[in-house]
CSV table of C-alpha atoms in Angstrom, one decimal:
chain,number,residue,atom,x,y,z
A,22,UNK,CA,14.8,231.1,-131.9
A,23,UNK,CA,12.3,233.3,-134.1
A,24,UNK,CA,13.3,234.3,-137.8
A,25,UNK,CA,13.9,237.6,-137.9
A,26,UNK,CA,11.1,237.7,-141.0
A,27,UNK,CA,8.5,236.3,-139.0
A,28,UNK,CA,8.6,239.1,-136.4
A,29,UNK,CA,8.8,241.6,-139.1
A,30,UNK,CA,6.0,240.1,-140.5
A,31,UNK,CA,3.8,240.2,-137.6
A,32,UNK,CA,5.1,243.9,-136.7
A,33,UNK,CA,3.6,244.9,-139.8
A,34,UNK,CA,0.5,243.3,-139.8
A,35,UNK,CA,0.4,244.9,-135.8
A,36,UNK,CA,1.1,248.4,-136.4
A,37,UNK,CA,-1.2,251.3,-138.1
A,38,UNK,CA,0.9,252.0,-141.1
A,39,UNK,CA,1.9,250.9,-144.2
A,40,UNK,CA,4.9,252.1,-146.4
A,41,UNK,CA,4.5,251.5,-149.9
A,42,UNK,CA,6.1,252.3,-153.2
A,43,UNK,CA,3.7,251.9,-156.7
A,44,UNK,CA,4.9,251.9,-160.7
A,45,UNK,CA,3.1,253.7,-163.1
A,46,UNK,CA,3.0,253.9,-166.6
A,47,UNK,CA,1.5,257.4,-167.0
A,48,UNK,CA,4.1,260.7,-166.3
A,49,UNK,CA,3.9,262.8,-163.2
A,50,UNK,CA,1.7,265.4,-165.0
A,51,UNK,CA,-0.7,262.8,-166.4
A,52,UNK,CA,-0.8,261.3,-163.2
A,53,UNK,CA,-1.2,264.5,-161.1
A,54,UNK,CA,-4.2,265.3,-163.5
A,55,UNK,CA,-5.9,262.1,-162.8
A,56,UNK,CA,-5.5,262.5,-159.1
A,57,UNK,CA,-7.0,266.0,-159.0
A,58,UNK,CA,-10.1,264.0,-161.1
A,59,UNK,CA,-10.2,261.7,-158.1
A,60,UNK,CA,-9.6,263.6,-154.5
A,61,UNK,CA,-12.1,266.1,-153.4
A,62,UNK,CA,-11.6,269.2,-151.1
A,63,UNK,CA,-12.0,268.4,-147.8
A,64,UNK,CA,-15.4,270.3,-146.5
A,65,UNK,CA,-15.9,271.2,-142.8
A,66,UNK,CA,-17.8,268.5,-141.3
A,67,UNK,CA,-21.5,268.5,-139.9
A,68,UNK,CA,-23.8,266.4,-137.3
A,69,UNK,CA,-27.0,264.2,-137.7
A,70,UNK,CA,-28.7,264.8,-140.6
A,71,UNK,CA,-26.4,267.3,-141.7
A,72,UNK,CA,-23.4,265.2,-142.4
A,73,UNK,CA,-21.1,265.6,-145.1
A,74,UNK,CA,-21.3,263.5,-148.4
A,75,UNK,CA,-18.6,263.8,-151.0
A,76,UNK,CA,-18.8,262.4,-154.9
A,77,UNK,CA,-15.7,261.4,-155.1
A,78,UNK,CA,-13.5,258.5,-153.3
A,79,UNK,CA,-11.0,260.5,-151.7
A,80,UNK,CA,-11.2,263.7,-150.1
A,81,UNK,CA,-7.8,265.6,-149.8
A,82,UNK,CA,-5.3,268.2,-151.2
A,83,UNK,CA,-2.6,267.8,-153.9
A,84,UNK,CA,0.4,270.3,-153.9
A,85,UNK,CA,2.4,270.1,-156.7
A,86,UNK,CA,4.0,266.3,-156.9
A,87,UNK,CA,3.1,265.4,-153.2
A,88,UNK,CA,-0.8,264.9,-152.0
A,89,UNK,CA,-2.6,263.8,-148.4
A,90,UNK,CA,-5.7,262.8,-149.1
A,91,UNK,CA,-8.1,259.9,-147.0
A,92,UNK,CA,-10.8,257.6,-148.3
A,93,UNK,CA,-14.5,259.8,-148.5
A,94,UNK,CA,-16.2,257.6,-146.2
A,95,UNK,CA,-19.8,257.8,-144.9
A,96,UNK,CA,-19.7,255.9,-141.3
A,97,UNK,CA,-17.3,257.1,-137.9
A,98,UNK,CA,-13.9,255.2,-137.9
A,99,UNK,CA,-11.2,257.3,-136.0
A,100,UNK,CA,-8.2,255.1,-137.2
A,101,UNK,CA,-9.0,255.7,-141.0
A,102,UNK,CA,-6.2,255.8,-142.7
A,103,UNK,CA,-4.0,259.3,-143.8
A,104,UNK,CA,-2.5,258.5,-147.2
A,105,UNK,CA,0.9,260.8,-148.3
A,106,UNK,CA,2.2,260.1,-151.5
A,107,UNK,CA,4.9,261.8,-153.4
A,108,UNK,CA,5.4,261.3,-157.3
A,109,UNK,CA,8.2,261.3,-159.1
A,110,UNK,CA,9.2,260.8,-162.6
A,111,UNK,CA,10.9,257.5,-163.3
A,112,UNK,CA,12.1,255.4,-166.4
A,113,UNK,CA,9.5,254.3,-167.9
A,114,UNK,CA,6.7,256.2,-166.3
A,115,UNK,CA,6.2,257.6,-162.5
A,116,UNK,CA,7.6,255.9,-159.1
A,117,UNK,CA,4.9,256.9,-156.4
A,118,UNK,CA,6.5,256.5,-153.0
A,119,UNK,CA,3.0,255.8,-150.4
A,120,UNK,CA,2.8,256.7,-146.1
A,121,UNK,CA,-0.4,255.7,-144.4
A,122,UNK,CA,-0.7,256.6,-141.4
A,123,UNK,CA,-3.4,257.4,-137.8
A,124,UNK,CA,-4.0,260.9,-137.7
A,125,UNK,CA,-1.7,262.8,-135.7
A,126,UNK,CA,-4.6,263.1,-132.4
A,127,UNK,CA,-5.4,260.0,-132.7
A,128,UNK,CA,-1.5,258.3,-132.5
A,129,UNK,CA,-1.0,260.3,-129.4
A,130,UNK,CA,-4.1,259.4,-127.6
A,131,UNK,CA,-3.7,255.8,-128.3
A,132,UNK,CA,0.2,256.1,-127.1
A,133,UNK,CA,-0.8,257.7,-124.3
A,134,UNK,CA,-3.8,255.1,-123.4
A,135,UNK,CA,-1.9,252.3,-124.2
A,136,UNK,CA,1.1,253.6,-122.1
A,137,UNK,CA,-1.5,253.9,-119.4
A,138,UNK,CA,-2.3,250.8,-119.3
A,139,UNK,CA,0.9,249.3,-120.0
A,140,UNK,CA,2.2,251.1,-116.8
A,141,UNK,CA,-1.0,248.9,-115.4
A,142,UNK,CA,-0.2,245.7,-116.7
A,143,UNK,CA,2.9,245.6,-115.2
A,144,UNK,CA,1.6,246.8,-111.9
A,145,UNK,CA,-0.6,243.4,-112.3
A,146,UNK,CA,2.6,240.8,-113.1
A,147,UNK,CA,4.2,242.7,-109.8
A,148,UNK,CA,1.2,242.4,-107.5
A,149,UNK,CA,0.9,238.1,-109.1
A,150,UNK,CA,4.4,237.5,-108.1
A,151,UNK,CA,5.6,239.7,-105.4
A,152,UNK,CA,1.9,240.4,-103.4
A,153,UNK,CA,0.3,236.9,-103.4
A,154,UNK,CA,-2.9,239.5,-105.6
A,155,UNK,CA,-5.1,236.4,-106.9
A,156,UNK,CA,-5.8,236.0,-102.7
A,157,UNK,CA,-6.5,238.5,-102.2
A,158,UNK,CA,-9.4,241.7,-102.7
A,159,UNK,CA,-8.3,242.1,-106.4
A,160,UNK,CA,-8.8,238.5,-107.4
A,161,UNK,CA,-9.6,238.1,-111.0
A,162,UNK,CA,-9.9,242.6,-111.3
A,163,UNK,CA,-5.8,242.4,-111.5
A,164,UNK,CA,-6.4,240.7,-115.3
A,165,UNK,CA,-8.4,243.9,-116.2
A,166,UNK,CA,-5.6,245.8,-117.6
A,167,UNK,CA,-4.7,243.0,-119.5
A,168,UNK,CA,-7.8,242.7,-121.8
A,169,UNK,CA,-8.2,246.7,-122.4
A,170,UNK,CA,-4.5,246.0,-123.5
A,171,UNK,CA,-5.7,243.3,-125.8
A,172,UNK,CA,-8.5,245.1,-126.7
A,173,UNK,CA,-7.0,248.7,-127.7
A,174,UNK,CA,-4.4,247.0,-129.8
A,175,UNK,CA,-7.0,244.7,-131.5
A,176,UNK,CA,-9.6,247.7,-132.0
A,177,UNK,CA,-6.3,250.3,-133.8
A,178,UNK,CA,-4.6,247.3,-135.7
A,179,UNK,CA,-8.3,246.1,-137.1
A,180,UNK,CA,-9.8,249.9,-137.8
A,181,UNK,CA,-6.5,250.7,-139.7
A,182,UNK,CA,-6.0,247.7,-141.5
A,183,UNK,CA,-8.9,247.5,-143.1
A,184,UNK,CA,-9.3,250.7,-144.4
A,185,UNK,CA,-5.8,250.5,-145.3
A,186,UNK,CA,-6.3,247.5,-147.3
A,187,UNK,CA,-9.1,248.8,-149.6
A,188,UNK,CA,-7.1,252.0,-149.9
A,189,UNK,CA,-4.1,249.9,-151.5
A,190,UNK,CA,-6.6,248.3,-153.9
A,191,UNK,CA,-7.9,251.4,-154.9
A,192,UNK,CA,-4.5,253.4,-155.7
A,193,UNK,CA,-3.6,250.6,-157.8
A,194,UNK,CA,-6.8,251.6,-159.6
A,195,UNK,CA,-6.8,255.7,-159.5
A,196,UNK,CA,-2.7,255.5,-160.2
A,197,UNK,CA,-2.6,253.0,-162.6
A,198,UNK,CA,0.1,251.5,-161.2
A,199,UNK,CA,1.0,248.1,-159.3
A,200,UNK,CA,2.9,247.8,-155.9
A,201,UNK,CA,6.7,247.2,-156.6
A,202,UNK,CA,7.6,247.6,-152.8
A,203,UNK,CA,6.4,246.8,-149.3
């Protein structure tokens, strides 16, 4: 039998999100000012040569103790992370409670792709066992489905990961604060 920690494990290092929760030392005010000294307005975006650069890290909105903000990045990557954070005061400093997550398009195209070719994955284990399909016409096509399967989960969990892991490191930095939770 698998430990139930193991597959935890694994579902977290699978999935596009991570649930955090950081310590500071500095109060919700001091910490809200530093943020506001770190996260850009978001600017509309241009094309080519006219592309968007920002001077600071993070590019985002604070409203009063809770900001959404994502990492000011200057190359394409559809599964960047979205970071929501809320702030509260705590004993001996602030407790900053973290949500990354896809953008809202981008989770519903990917359930919706992935669904698709889930529904044709198991359309392929029904024609291997029930329609004799490596015989016949569809031969080694029927695996198809399979790899973009493969593939679509490998290209989200590897595009969000990343980004999601430099984005930790640096909220340790811009909050001064260490991770107490994962």
């Amino acid at each position: 039998m698998i430990p139930e920690k193991f597959i935890k494990h694994m579902i977290k290092k699978l999935l596009p999100f991570e649930k955090l929760v950081y310590h500071s030392t500095l109060s919700k005010e001091e910490l809200i000012n530093h943020l506001q000294n770190e996260i850009e307005p978001e600017k509309s975006f241009g094309f080519g040569a006219h592309r968007t650069s920002y001077s600071k890290p993070y590019i985002g909105k604070i409203y009063a103790a809770r900001f959404e903000i994502k990492k000011a990045i200057n190359y394409r990557n559809s599964f960047l992370p979205i970071i929501k954070g809320d702030i509260k005061n705590d004993i001996n400093g602030s407790k900053i409670n973290i949500n990354m997550g896809l953008p809202d398009f981008i989770k519903a195209f990917m359930i919706l792709w992935l669904g698709g070719v889930s529904v044709a994955c198991i359309g392929g284990i029904y024609s291997l066992f029930f329609a004799d399909a490596i015989n016949s016409e569809t031969g080694p096509f029927i695996f198809i489905p399979f790899a973009m399967l493969l593939f679509g989960i490998a290209m989200v969990s590897f595009g969000f990961k990343t980004e999601s892991q430099k984005s930790i490191k640096d909220l340790e930095e811009i909050l001064q604060a260490k991770v107490i939770e994962e």
